[in-house]
mmCIF file of C-alpha atoms in Angstrom:
data_model
loop_
_atom_site.group_PDB
_atom_site.id
_atom_site.type_symbol
_atom_site.label_atom_id
_atom_site.label_comp_id
_atom_site.label_asym_id
_atom_site.label_seq_id
_atom_site.Cartn_x
_atom_site.Cartn_y
_atom_site.Cartn_z
ATOM 1 C CA MET A 1 15.982 2.929 26.861
ATOM 2 C CA SER A 2 15.938 -0.613 25.974
ATOM 3 C CA ASP A 3 13.041 -1.283 28.356
ATOM 4 C CA LEU A 4 11.084 1.615 26.811
ATOM 5 C CA PHE A 5 11.765 0.345 23.264
ATOM 6 C CA GLY A 6 10.628 -3.244 24.178
ATOM 7 C CA TRP A 7 7.517 -1.881 25.921
ATOM 8 C CA SER A 8 6.563 0.132 22.715
ATOM 9 C CA ARG A 9 7.189 -3.004 20.483
ATOM 10 C CA THR A 10 4.969 -5.192 22.830
ATOM 11 C CA LEU A 11 2.249 -2.350 22.687
ATOM 12 C CA LEU A 12 2.480 -2.039 18.785
ATOM 13 C CA TYR A 13 2.050 -5.670 18.249
ATOM 14 C CA SER A 14 -0.493 -6.344 20.772
ATOM 15 C CA ARG A 15 -3.671 -7.827 19.631
ATOM 16 C CA SER A 16 -5.529 -4.664 20.754
ATOM 17 C CA MET A 17 -3.477 -2.417 18.344
ATOM 18 C CA ILE A 18 -3.670 -4.708 15.603
ATOM 19 C CA LEU A 19 -7.368 -4.985 15.808
ATOM 20 C CA LEU A 20 -7.607 -1.047 16.038
ATOM 21 C CA LEU A 21 -5.417 -0.831 12.803
ATOM 22 C CA PHE A 22 -7.535 -3.451 11.096
ATOM 23 C CA ILE A 23 -10.733 -1.299 11.753
ATOM 24 C CA ILE A 24 -9.030 1.883 10.596
ATOM 25 C CA ASN A 25 -7.646 0.285 7.415
ATOM 26 C CA PHE A 26 -10.928 -1.521 6.757
ATOM 27 C CA PHE A 27 -12.934 1.742 6.574
ATOM 28 C CA GLY A 28 -10.098 3.472 4.935
ATOM 29 C CA THR A 29 -10.140 1.037 2.107
ATOM 30 C CA ILE A 30 -13.755 1.488 1.539
ATOM 31 C CA GLY A 31 -13.546 5.190 1.448
ATOM 32 C CA GLY A 32 -10.488 4.751 -1.027
ATOM 33 C CA TYR A 33 -12.627 2.841 -3.465
ATOM 34 C CA MET A 34 -15.452 5.424 -3.122
ATOM 35 C CA TRP A 35 -12.805 8.152 -3.809
ATOM 36 C CA TYR A 36 -11.954 6.240 -7.153
ATOM 37 C CA GLY A 37 -15.616 6.027 -8.076
ATOM 38 C CA GLU A 38 -15.612 8.465 -11.200
ATOM 39 C CA GLN A 39 -12.495 7.311 -12.506
ATOM 40 C CA LEU A 40 -13.545 3.525 -12.321
ATOM 41 C CA LYS A 41 -16.675 4.595 -14.083
ATOM 42 C CA SER A 42 -14.630 6.494 -16.735
ATOM 43 C CA THR A 43 -12.182 3.673 -17.198
ATOM 44 C CA TYR A 44 -14.997 1.063 -17.600
ATOM 45 C CA GLU A 45 -16.494 3.238 -20.215
ATOM 46 C CA THR A 46 -13.218 3.977 -22.100
ATOM 47 C CA HIS A 47 -11.217 0.733 -21.643
ATOM 48 C CA GLY A 48 -13.865 -1.859 -20.392
ATOM 49 C CA VAL A 49 -13.911 -4.059 -17.346
ATOM 50 C CA GLY A 50 -10.499 -5.629 -17.665
ATOM 51 C CA TYR A 51 -8.734 -2.415 -16.856
ATOM 52 C CA LEU A 52 -10.594 -1.663 -13.542
ATOM 53 C CA PRO A 53 -8.254 -3.690 -11.121
ATOM 54 C CA PHE A 54 -5.393 -1.487 -12.234
ATOM 55 C CA VAL A 55 -7.114 1.835 -11.447
ATOM 56 C CA PRO A 56 -7.521 2.100 -7.612
ATOM 57 C CA ASP A 57 -3.846 1.564 -6.523
ATOM 58 C CA SER A 58 -3.831 2.824 -3.085
ATOM 59 C CA PRO A 59 -7.222 1.335 -1.969
ATOM 60 C CA THR A 60 -6.099 -2.103 -3.364
ATOM 61 C CA ALA A 61 -2.795 -1.834 -1.400
ATOM 62 C CA SER A 62 -4.763 -0.986 1.783
ATOM 63 C CA LEU A 63 -7.064 -3.854 1.109
ATOM 64 C CA PHE A 64 -4.346 -6.408 0.995
ATOM 65 C CA PHE A 65 -2.737 -4.978 4.005
ATOM 66 C CA THR A 66 -6.099 -5.156 5.671
ATOM 67 C CA ILE A 67 -6.118 -8.817 4.929
ATOM 68 C CA ALA A 68 -2.610 -9.048 6.318
ATOM 69 C CA LEU A 69 -3.727 -7.591 9.633
ATOM 70 C CA LEU A 70 -6.759 -9.945 9.737
ATOM 71 C CA LEU A 71 -4.323 -13.023 9.262
ATOM 72 C CA LEU A 72 -2.406 -11.782 12.440
ATOM 73 C CA LEU A 73 -5.682 -11.562 14.289
ATOM 74 C CA MET A 74 -6.568 -15.194 13.423
ATOM 75 C CA PRO A 75 -5.768 -17.604 16.280
ATOM 76 C CA ASN A 76 -4.461 -20.276 13.900
ATOM 77 C CA PRO A 77 -1.505 -19.239 12.013
ATOM 78 C CA ARG A 78 -2.079 -21.679 9.309
ATOM 79 C CA TRP A 79 -3.599 -19.113 6.969
ATOM 80 C CA ARG A 80 -0.829 -16.643 7.703
ATOM 81 C CA ASN A 81 1.771 -19.013 6.536
ATOM 82 C CA SER A 82 -0.183 -20.364 3.483
ATOM 83 C CA PHE A 83 0.829 -19.375 0.050
ATOM 84 C CA LEU A 84 -2.066 -17.225 -0.563
ATOM 85 C CA GLY A 85 -1.768 -15.619 2.988
ATOM 86 C CA GLY A 86 1.902 -14.770 2.085
ATOM 87 C CA LEU A 87 0.849 -13.399 -1.190
ATOM 88 C CA ALA A 88 -1.670 -11.043 0.308
ATOM 89 C CA VAL A 89 1.008 -9.863 2.845
ATOM 90 C CA ALA A 90 3.689 -9.417 0.276
ATOM 91 C CA PHE A 91 1.370 -7.525 -1.976
ATOM 92 C CA GLY A 92 -0.111 -5.286 0.822
ATOM 93 C CA THR A 93 3.201 -4.392 2.117
ATOM 94 C CA ILE A 94 5.108 -3.624 -0.858
ATOM 95 C CA THR A 95 2.313 -1.638 -2.694
ATOM 96 C CA SER A 96 1.632 0.146 0.585
ATOM 97 C CA VAL A 97 5.099 1.437 0.796
ATOM 98 C CA LYS A 98 5.061 2.284 -3.007
ATOM 99 C CA TYR A 99 1.677 4.208 -3.229
ATOM 100 C CA GLY A 100 1.995 5.663 0.295
ATOM 101 C CA ILE A 101 5.240 7.404 -0.974
ATOM 102 C CA TRP A 102 3.704 8.046 -4.548
ATOM 103 C CA ALA A 103 0.706 9.700 -3.496
ATOM 104 C CA VAL A 104 2.369 12.226 -0.977
ATOM 105 C CA THR A 105 5.075 12.940 -3.559
ATOM 106 C CA MET A 106 2.322 13.803 -6.208
ATOM 107 C CA ILE A 107 0.531 16.080 -3.826
ATOM 108 C CA PHE A 108 3.523 17.998 -2.969
ATOM 109 C CA ALA A 109 4.728 18.035 -6.400
ATOM 110 C CA GLY A 110 1.543 19.558 -7.529
ATOM 111 C CA ALA A 111 1.713 22.200 -4.640
ATOM 112 C CA ALA A 112 5.233 22.900 -5.803
ATOM 113 C CA GLN A 113 3.797 23.798 -9.292
ATOM 114 C CA GLY A 114 1.061 25.996 -7.908
ATOM 115 C CA ASP A 115 -1.730 23.544 -6.903
ATOM 116 C CA ILE A 116 -3.663 24.734 -3.987
ATOM 117 C CA LEU A 117 -3.619 22.248 -1.057
ATOM 118 C CA VAL A 118 -6.978 21.809 0.631
ATOM 119 C CA TRP A 119 -7.847 19.825 3.702
ATOM 120 C CA GLN A 120 -8.539 16.669 1.767
ATOM 121 C CA ASP A 121 -4.850 16.866 0.468
ATOM 122 C CA TRP A 122 -3.581 16.877 4.020
ATOM 123 C CA MET A 123 -5.898 14.005 4.909
ATOM 124 C CA LEU A 124 -4.485 12.154 1.942
ATOM 125 C CA VAL A 125 -0.937 12.798 3.027
ATOM 126 C CA ILE A 126 -1.477 11.589 6.661
ATOM 127 C CA SER A 127 -3.378 8.434 5.509
ATOM 128 C CA HIS A 128 -0.704 7.469 2.840
ATOM 129 C CA LEU A 129 2.122 8.170 5.243
ATOM 130 C CA GLY A 130 0.591 5.909 7.549
ATOM 131 C CA MET A 131 0.092 3.119 4.894
ATOM 132 C CA ALA A 132 3.849 3.272 4.128
ATOM 133 C CA LEU A 133 4.911 3.381 7.856
ATOM 134 C CA GLU A 134 2.474 0.528 9.096
ATOM 135 C CA ALA A 135 3.818 -1.838 6.101
ATOM 136 C CA VAL A 136 7.530 -1.263 7.457
ATOM 137 C CA LEU A 137 6.519 -1.754 11.202
ATOM 138 C CA PHE A 138 4.540 -5.099 10.668
ATOM 139 C CA ILE A 139 6.411 -6.842 7.762
ATOM 140 C CA GLY A 140 8.649 -8.644 10.333
ATOM 141 C CA LEU A 141 5.636 -10.512 11.831
ATOM 142 C CA PHE A 142 5.345 -12.420 8.449
ATOM 143 C CA THR A 143 7.231 -15.038 6.309
ATOM 144 C CA LEU A 144 7.911 -14.002 2.611
ATOM 145 C CA ARG A 145 8.635 -16.449 -0.041
ATOM 146 C CA PRO A 146 10.540 -15.567 -3.350
ATOM 147 C CA LEU A 147 7.676 -16.642 -5.679
ATOM 148 C CA GLN A 148 5.219 -14.444 -3.725
ATOM 149 C CA LEU A 149 7.549 -11.526 -4.119
ATOM 150 C CA GLY A 150 8.134 -12.269 -7.772
ATOM 151 C CA LEU A 151 4.418 -12.232 -8.411
ATOM 152 C CA VAL A 152 4.024 -8.823 -6.614
ATOM 153 C CA VAL A 153 6.854 -7.383 -8.857
ATOM 154 C CA ILE A 154 5.090 -8.783 -11.955
ATOM 155 C CA TRP A 155 1.862 -7.059 -10.878
ATOM 156 C CA MET A 156 3.328 -3.808 -10.073
ATOM 157 C CA LEU A 157 5.330 -3.503 -13.414
ATOM 158 C CA THR A 158 2.225 -4.634 -15.294
ATOM 159 C CA ASN A 159 0.120 -1.945 -13.451
ATOM 160 C CA ASP A 160 2.905 0.819 -14.268
ATOM 161 C CA PHE A 161 2.849 -0.110 -17.984
ATOM 162 C CA LEU A 162 -0.826 0.217 -18.197
ATOM 163 C CA ASP A 163 -1.021 3.234 -16.113
ATOM 164 C CA TYR A 164 1.225 5.307 -18.422
ATOM 165 C CA HIS A 165 0.715 3.555 -21.854
ATOM 166 C CA ARG A 166 -2.982 3.068 -21.466
ATOM 167 C CA GLY A 167 -3.755 6.119 -19.447
ATOM 168 C CA VAL A 168 -5.275 4.556 -16.317
ATOM 169 C CA TYR A 169 -2.951 6.221 -13.778
ATOM 170 C CA PRO A 170 -4.515 7.862 -10.711
ATOM 171 C CA TRP A 171 -5.869 11.175 -11.962
ATOM 172 C CA LEU A 172 -3.238 14.086 -11.184
ATOM 173 C CA PRO A 173 -3.425 17.637 -10.428
ATOM 174 C CA LYS A 174 -3.670 19.570 -13.699
ATOM 175 C CA VAL A 175 -0.430 21.120 -13.020
ATOM 176 C CA LEU A 176 1.365 17.784 -13.340
ATOM 177 C CA ARG A 177 -0.467 16.429 -16.462
ATOM 178 C CA ASP A 178 2.548 17.692 -18.588
ATOM 179 C CA ASP A 179 5.140 15.561 -16.500
ATOM 180 C CA LEU A 180 3.840 12.155 -17.349
ATOM 181 C CA ALA A 181 7.291 10.983 -18.600
ATOM 182 C CA SER A 182 9.073 11.907 -15.326
ATOM 183 C CA ILE A 183 6.155 10.716 -13.225
ATOM 184 C CA GLU A 184 6.327 7.326 -15.038
ATOM 185 C CA ALA A 185 10.069 7.103 -14.404
ATOM 186 C CA PHE A 186 9.630 7.929 -10.779
ATOM 187 C CA THR A 187 6.719 5.315 -10.541
ATOM 188 C CA LEU A 188 8.881 2.679 -11.890
ATOM 189 C CA SER A 189 11.855 3.464 -9.775
ATOM 190 C CA LEU A 190 9.510 3.373 -6.776
ATOM 191 C CA SER A 191 8.369 -0.098 -7.538
ATOM 192 C CA LEU A 192 11.947 -1.164 -7.274
ATOM 193 C CA PHE A 193 12.452 0.997 -4.182
ATOM 194 C CA SER A 194 9.431 -0.306 -2.233
ATOM 195 C CA PHE A 195 10.509 -3.952 -3.092
ATOM 196 C CA ILE A 196 14.109 -3.527 -1.832
ATOM 197 C CA VAL A 197 12.840 -1.581 1.447
ATOM 198 C CA ILE A 198 10.424 -4.468 2.322
ATOM 199 C CA ILE A 199 13.152 -7.062 1.745
ATOM 200 C CA VAL A 200 15.647 -5.253 3.740
ATOM 201 C CA VAL A 201 13.400 -4.302 6.785
ATOM 202 C CA HIS A 202 11.953 -7.775 6.717
ATOM 203 C CA LYS A 203 15.391 -9.390 7.103
ATOM 204 C CA TRP A 204 16.291 -6.918 9.937
ATOM 205 C CA SER A 205 13.091 -6.915 11.720
ATOM 206 C CA LYS A 206 12.619 -10.747 11.943
ATOM 207 C CA LYS A 207 15.026 -10.601 14.830
ATOM 208 C CA GLY A 208 13.368 -10.559 18.135
ATOM 209 C CA GLN A 209 9.794 -9.995 17.247
ATOM 210 C CA PRO A 210 7.527 -10.199 20.293
ATOM 211 C CA PRO A 211 4.794 -12.539 20.192
ATOM 212 C CA ILE A 212 1.264 -11.250 19.466
ATOM 213 C CA ARG A 213 -0.910 -10.903 22.676
#
């Protein structure tokens, strides 16, 4: 069993696997921003350009995790270990856990209140679960610093405030639009949860990580 576990870890952290995930995340990020096209346009017309970065939550999380994967592919670890590189990693992993779980929860919460799930919803469920899972699986390959983590928390809390007090939260199923107070509380708790998960998993998974081959 230990040999099988070691083999699977070596495969997961191989350069070929990371490159494959980089390609998937790259195109998924582009698709995510296209998905938010109408809301970005509406937000720009209503609130102005300053609110636009706070609208496409999942694609931005995916974007920064894609950058983290790119850092793993670079032969020189200098950028991976730099402050900006670490900030991209911290942002990409924490927000991927947060919005991966958030999106799946909103889809099934809508279904529980009568929203009809279509194939796009199942596609979103799979892709967002993948976001959260890959962040947890790869965080041990990076170094995280307190200041980087603190900046990510400030961003997330600012984003949460603007989402539910300025109305730029991701568009929800109609059946959930009368549950905004509960959704806001859930989102805030998820910010804390995702932060703790990344810290705990990072500390545990740093032990015995195989080299990237």
